[in-house]
Coordinates of N, CA and C in Angstrom, one line a residue:
M1 N -83.5 -3.7 -32.7 CA -83.9 -4.5 -31.5 C -82.6 -5.1 -30.9
Q2 N -82.5 -4.9 -29.6 CA -81.3 -5.4 -28.9 C -81.4 -7.0 -28.7
E3 N -80.3 -7.6 -28.9 CA -80.2 -9.1 -28.8 C -80.1 -9.5 -27.3
Y4 N -80.7 -10.7 -27.0 CA -80.5 -11.3 -25.7 C -79.2 -12.2 -25.7
H5 N -78.5 -12.1 -24.6 CA -77.3 -12.9 -24.4 C -77.4 -13.8 -23.2
L6 N -76.7 -15.0 -23.3 CA -76.7 -15.9 -22.2 C -75.8 -15.3 -21.1
F7 N -76.2 -15.4 -19.9 CA -75.3 -15.0 -18.7 C -75.4 -16.1 -17.7
E8 N -74.5 -16.1 -16.8 CA -74.4 -17.0 -15.6 C -74.2 -16.1 -14.4
Y9 N -74.8 -16.5 -13.3 CA -74.5 -15.8 -12.1 C -74.5 -16.7 -10.9
A10 N -73.9 -16.2 -9.8 CA -73.9 -16.9 -8.5 C -74.0 -15.9 -7.4
V11 N -74.6 -16.3 -6.3 CA -74.8 -15.4 -5.2 C -73.6 -15.7 -4.3
I12 N -73.0 -14.6 -3.8 CA -71.9 -14.6 -2.8 C -72.5 -14.7 -1.4
R13 N -72.0 -15.6 -0.6 CA -72.5 -15.9 0.7 C -71.4 -15.8 1.7
V14 N -71.8 -15.4 2.9 CA -70.9 -15.5 4.1 C -71.5 -16.6 4.9
V15 N -70.6 -17.6 5.2 CA -71.0 -18.8 6.0 C -70.1 -18.8 7.3
P16 N -70.6 -18.1 8.3 CA -69.7 -18.0 9.5 C -69.3 -19.3 10.2
R17 N -70.2 -20.3 10.2 CA -69.9 -21.6 10.8 C -70.2 -22.6 9.7
V18 N -69.2 -23.1 9.0 CA -69.4 -23.9 7.8 C -70.2 -25.2 8.2
E19 N -69.9 -25.7 9.4 CA -70.6 -27.0 9.8 C -72.1 -26.8 10.0
R20 N -72.6 -25.6 10.3 CA -74.0 -25.3 10.4 C -74.7 -25.0 9.1
E21 N -73.9 -24.7 8.1 CA -74.5 -24.4 6.7 C -75.5 -23.2 6.7
E22 N -75.4 -22.3 7.7 CA -76.2 -21.1 7.7 C -75.4 -20.0 6.9
F23 N -76.1 -19.2 6.2 CA -75.4 -18.2 5.4 C -76.2 -16.9 5.3
L24 N -75.5 -15.9 4.9 CA -76.1 -14.6 4.6 C -75.6 -14.1 3.3
N25 N -76.5 -13.8 2.4 CA -76.2 -13.3 1.0 C -75.6 -11.9 1.1
V26 N -74.4 -11.8 0.5 CA -73.7 -10.4 0.6 C -73.4 -9.9 -0.8
G27 N -73.6 -10.7 -1.9 CA -73.3 -10.2 -3.2 C -73.7 -11.1 -4.3
V28 N -73.4 -10.7 -5.5 CA -73.7 -11.4 -6.7 C -72.5 -11.3 -7.7
I29 N -72.1 -12.4 -8.4 CA -71.2 -12.3 -9.5 C -71.9 -12.7 -10.7
L30 N -71.7 -11.9 -11.8 CA -72.4 -12.2 -13.1 C -71.4 -12.2 -14.2
Y31 N -71.5 -13.2 -15.0 CA -70.6 -13.4 -16.2 C -71.5 -13.5 -17.5
C32 N -71.1 -12.6 -18.4 CA -71.8 -12.7 -19.7 C -70.7 -12.7 -20.8
P33 N -70.4 -13.8 -21.4 CA -69.3 -13.9 -22.4 C -69.5 -13.0 -23.6
K34 N -70.7 -12.9 -24.2 CA -70.9 -12.1 -25.4 C -70.6 -10.6 -25.1
Q35 N -70.8 -10.2 -23.9 CA -70.6 -8.8 -23.5 C -69.3 -8.6 -22.9
G36 N -68.5 -9.7 -22.7 CA -67.2 -9.6 -22.1 C -67.3 -9.0 -20.7
F37 N -68.3 -9.5 -20.0 CA -68.7 -8.9 -18.7 C -68.5 -9.9 -17.6
L38 N -67.7 -9.5 -16.6 CA -67.5 -10.3 -15.3 C -67.4 -9.2 -14.2
Q39 N -68.4 -9.1 -13.4 CA -68.4 -8.2 -12.3 C -69.2 -8.7 -11.1
S40 N -68.8 -8.2 -10.0 CA -69.5 -8.5 -8.8 C -70.1 -7.3 -8.2
K41 N -71.1 -7.4 -7.4 CA -71.7 -6.3 -6.6 C -71.8 -6.9 -5.2
I42 N -71.3 -6.2 -4.2 CA -71.2 -6.7 -2.9 C -71.7 -5.6 -1.9
N43 N -72.4 -6.0 -0.9 CA -72.8 -5.1 0.2 C -72.9 -6.0 1.5
V44 N -72.1 -5.6 2.5 CA -72.0 -6.3 3.7 C -72.8 -5.4 4.8
D45 N -73.9 -5.9 5.2 CA -74.6 -5.3 6.3 C -74.0 -5.8 7.6
T46 N -73.0 -5.0 8.1 CA -72.2 -5.5 9.2 C -73.0 -5.7 10.5
E47 N -74.0 -4.8 10.7 CA -74.9 -5.0 11.9 C -75.7 -6.3 11.8
R48 N -76.2 -6.6 10.7 CA -76.9 -7.9 10.5 C -76.0 -9.1 10.6
L49 N -74.8 -9.0 10.0 CA -73.8 -10.0 10.1 C -73.3 -10.3 11.5
S50 N -73.1 -9.2 12.2 CA -72.7 -9.3 13.6 C -73.8 -10.0 14.5
A51 N -75.0 -9.7 14.2 CA -76.1 -10.4 14.9 C -76.2 -11.8 14.5
F52 N -75.9 -12.1 13.3 CA -75.9 -13.5 12.8 C -74.8 -14.3 13.4
S53 N -73.6 -13.7 13.5 CA -72.4 -14.4 14.1 C -71.5 -13.4 14.7
G54 N -71.5 -13.2 16.0 CA -70.7 -12.2 16.7 C -69.2 -12.6 16.7
K55 N -68.9 -13.8 16.4 CA -67.5 -14.2 16.4 C -66.7 -14.1 15.1
L56 N -67.4 -13.7 14.1 CA -66.8 -13.6 12.8 C -65.9 -12.3 12.7
D57 N -64.7 -12.4 12.2 CA -63.8 -11.3 11.9 C -64.3 -10.6 10.7
I58 N -65.1 -9.6 10.8 CA -65.7 -8.9 9.6 C -64.7 -8.2 8.8
S59 N -63.7 -7.6 9.4 CA -62.6 -7.0 8.6 C -61.9 -8.0 7.7
E60 N -61.6 -9.1 8.2 CA -60.9 -10.2 7.4 C -61.8 -10.7 6.3
M61 N -63.1 -10.9 6.6 CA -64.1 -11.3 5.6 C -64.2 -10.3 4.5
E62 N -64.2 -9.0 4.8 CA -64.3 -7.9 3.8 C -63.1 -7.9 2.9
D63 N -61.9 -8.3 3.5 CA -60.7 -8.4 2.6 C -60.9 -9.5 1.6
Y64 N -61.5 -10.6 2.0 CA -61.7 -11.7 1.1 C -62.7 -11.3 0.0
L65 N -63.8 -10.6 0.4 CA -64.7 -10.1 -0.6 C -64.1 -9.1 -1.6
A66 N -63.2 -8.2 -1.1 CA -62.5 -7.3 -2.0 C -61.7 -8.0 -3.0
A67 N -61.1 -9.1 -2.5 CA -60.2 -9.9 -3.5 C -61.1 -10.5 -4.6
L68 N -62.3 -11.0 -4.3 CA -63.2 -11.5 -5.3 C -63.5 -10.4 -6.3
S69 N -63.8 -9.2 -5.9 CA -64.0 -8.1 -6.8 C -62.8 -7.8 -7.7
R70 N -61.6 -7.8 -7.1 CA -60.4 -7.6 -7.9 C -60.2 -8.7 -9.0
I71 N -60.5 -9.9 -8.6 CA -60.4 -11.0 -9.6 C -61.4 -10.8 -10.7
C72 N -62.6 -10.3 -10.4 CA -63.6 -10.1 -11.5 C -63.0 -9.1 -12.5
I73 N -62.4 -8.0 -12.0 CA -61.8 -7.0 -12.8 C -60.6 -7.5 -13.6
G74 N -59.8 -8.3 -12.9 CA -58.6 -8.9 -13.5 C -57.4 -8.0 -13.5
G75 N -56.3 -8.5 -14.0 CA -55.1 -7.7 -14.1 C -54.1 -8.1 -13.0
K76 N -53.0 -7.3 -12.9 CA -51.9 -7.6 -12.0 C -52.3 -7.5 -10.5
T77 N -53.2 -6.6 -10.2 CA -53.6 -6.4 -8.8 C -54.4 -7.5 -8.3
A78 N -54.9 -8.4 -9.2 CA -55.7 -9.5 -8.8 C -54.9 -10.8 -8.6
G79 N -53.6 -10.7 -8.6 CA -52.7 -11.9 -8.5 C -52.8 -12.8 -9.7
P80 N -52.3 -14.1 -9.5 CA -52.2 -15.0 -10.6 C -53.6 -15.3 -11.2
I81 N -54.6 -15.4 -10.4 CA -56.0 -15.7 -10.9 C -56.5 -14.6 -11.8
G82 N -56.1 -13.4 -11.4 CA -56.6 -12.2 -12.2 C -56.0 -12.2 -13.6
K83 N -55.0 -12.9 -13.9 CA -54.3 -13.0 -15.2 C -55.0 -14.0 -16.1
L84 N -55.9 -14.8 -15.6 CA -56.5 -15.9 -16.4 C -57.6 -15.2 -17.3
P85 N -58.0 -15.9 -18.3 CA -59.1 -15.5 -19.2 C -60.4 -15.3 -18.4
I86 N -61.3 -14.4 -18.8 CA -62.5 -14.1 -18.1 C -63.3 -15.3 -17.7
A87 N -63.5 -16.3 -18.6 CA -64.2 -17.5 -18.3 C -63.6 -18.3 -17.2
S88 N -62.3 -18.4 -17.2 CA -61.6 -19.2 -16.2 C -61.7 -18.5 -14.8
R89 N -61.6 -17.2 -14.8 CA -61.8 -16.4 -13.6 C -63.2 -16.7 -13.0
F90 N -64.2 -16.7 -13.8 CA -65.6 -16.9 -13.3 C -65.7 -18.3 -12.7
R91 N -65.1 -19.3 -13.4 CA -65.2 -20.7 -12.9 C -64.4 -20.8 -11.6
W92 N -63.3 -20.1 -11.5 CA -62.5 -20.2 -10.2 C -63.3 -19.5 -9.1
L93 N -63.9 -18.4 -9.4 CA -64.7 -17.7 -8.4 C -65.9 -18.5 -7.9
T94 N -66.5 -19.3 -8.7 CA -67.7 -20.0 -8.4 C -67.5 -21.5 -8.0
A95 N -66.2 -21.9 -8.0 CA -65.9 -23.3 -7.6 C -66.4 -23.5 -6.2
T96 N -66.8 -24.8 -5.9 CA -67.3 -25.1 -4.6 C -66.2 -25.0 -3.6
R97 N -66.5 -24.4 -2.4 CA -65.6 -24.2 -1.3 C -66.2 -24.5 0.0
S98 N -65.4 -24.9 1.0 CA -65.9 -25.0 2.3 C -65.2 -24.0 3.2
T99 N -65.5 -22.7 2.9 CA -64.9 -21.6 3.6 C -65.9 -20.6 4.1
V100 N -65.5 -19.6 4.7 CA -66.4 -18.6 5.2 C -67.1 -17.8 4.1
V101 N -66.4 -17.5 3.0 CA -66.9 -16.9 1.8 C -67.1 -18.0 0.7
Q102 N -68.4 -18.1 0.3 CA -68.7 -19.1 -0.7 C -69.7 -18.5 -1.7
T103 N -69.9 -19.3 -2.8 CA -70.9 -18.9 -3.8 C -72.0 -20.0 -3.9
S104 N -73.1 -19.6 -4.3 CA -74.2 -20.5 -4.6 C -73.8 -21.3 -5.9
K105 N -74.7 -22.2 -6.2 CA -74.5 -22.9 -7.5 C -74.7 -21.8 -8.6
V106 N -74.2 -22.1 -9.8 CA -74.3 -21.2 -10.9 C -75.6 -21.3 -11.6
H107 N -76.3 -20.2 -11.9 CA -77.6 -20.2 -12.5 C -77.5 -19.4 -13.8
P108 N -78.1 -19.9 -14.9 CA -78.1 -19.2 -16.2 C -79.3 -18.4 -16.4
G109 N -79.2 -17.5 -17.4 CA -80.4 -16.7 -17.9 C -80.0 -16.0 -19.1
F110 N -80.9 -15.2 -19.6 CA -80.7 -14.3 -20.8 C -80.9 -12.9 -20.5
C111 N -80.1 -12.0 -21.0 CA -80.2 -10.6 -20.7 C -79.8 -9.8 -21.9
K112 N -80.3 -8.5 -21.9 CA -79.9 -7.6 -23.0 C -78.7 -6.8 -22.5
D113 N -78.7 -6.4 -21.2 CA -77.7 -5.6 -20.6 C -77.2 -6.3 -19.3
A114 N -76.0 -6.8 -19.3 CA -75.4 -7.5 -18.1 C -75.4 -6.6 -16.9
G115 N -75.0 -5.4 -17.0 CA -74.9 -4.5 -15.9 C -76.2 -4.3 -15.2
L116 N -77.3 -4.1 -16.0 CA -78.6 -3.9 -15.4 C -79.1 -5.2 -14.8
T117 N -78.8 -6.3 -15.4 CA -79.2 -7.6 -14.8 C -78.5 -7.8 -13.5
L118 N -77.2 -7.5 -13.4 CA -76.5 -7.6 -12.1 C -77.1 -6.8 -11.1
D119 N -77.5 -5.5 -11.4 CA -78.2 -4.7 -10.4 C -79.5 -5.3 -10.0
R120 N -80.3 -5.8 -10.9 CA -81.6 -6.5 -10.6 C -81.4 -7.6 -9.7
L121 N -80.5 -8.5 -10.0 CA -80.2 -9.7 -9.2 C -79.7 -9.3 -7.8
F122 N -78.8 -8.4 -7.7 CA -78.3 -7.9 -6.5 C -79.5 -7.4 -5.6
N123 N -80.3 -6.6 -6.1 CA -81.5 -6.1 -5.4 C -82.4 -7.2 -4.9
E124 N -82.6 -8.2 -5.7 CA -83.5 -9.3 -5.4 C -82.8 -10.3 -4.4
M125 N -81.5 -10.6 -4.5 CA -80.9 -11.6 -3.7 C -80.2 -11.1 -2.5
V126 N -79.8 -9.8 -2.5 CA -79.0 -9.3 -1.3 C -79.7 -8.3 -0.5
L127 N -80.2 -7.3 -1.2 CA -80.8 -6.1 -0.4 C -82.2 -6.4 0.1

C-alpha cells in the first residue's frame, strides 16, 4: 500500500491592477518534501487575460511566469534563488507580493503522487 505524504500548494495568479485586487488563476505550484517534489504547472489563456485587462503586457508577464517555473526546477539557470534548497525556493515563490504575478495563500493536503495531485489541482483551479 502506498503511503500518503504531506504537500503544500499555492495558486499562481495574474493581478493586472493590484489596487483593484482582481485576478485570474494561471497556474499552481506544489511542494511535497517527502517526494522531493517542487513543480509548477502554468497555462495563460491570453484571450481571456486580454479581455480581463487589455493594458497588460502579456509577453512580459509570461517571462515572469517562466522564471517561476525555472526556480521550481532549480539550478544555475534559475539565478541565485534557484540555488537555494527546495523548501526555501517554495517559501520564496509563495511569499506575499504586491505585483502583477502573485500566489494565493499556501494550502496543505496529503497525496500519494505529487505529480498527479498537481495535475488535479491545476485542472480544478485553472482550467
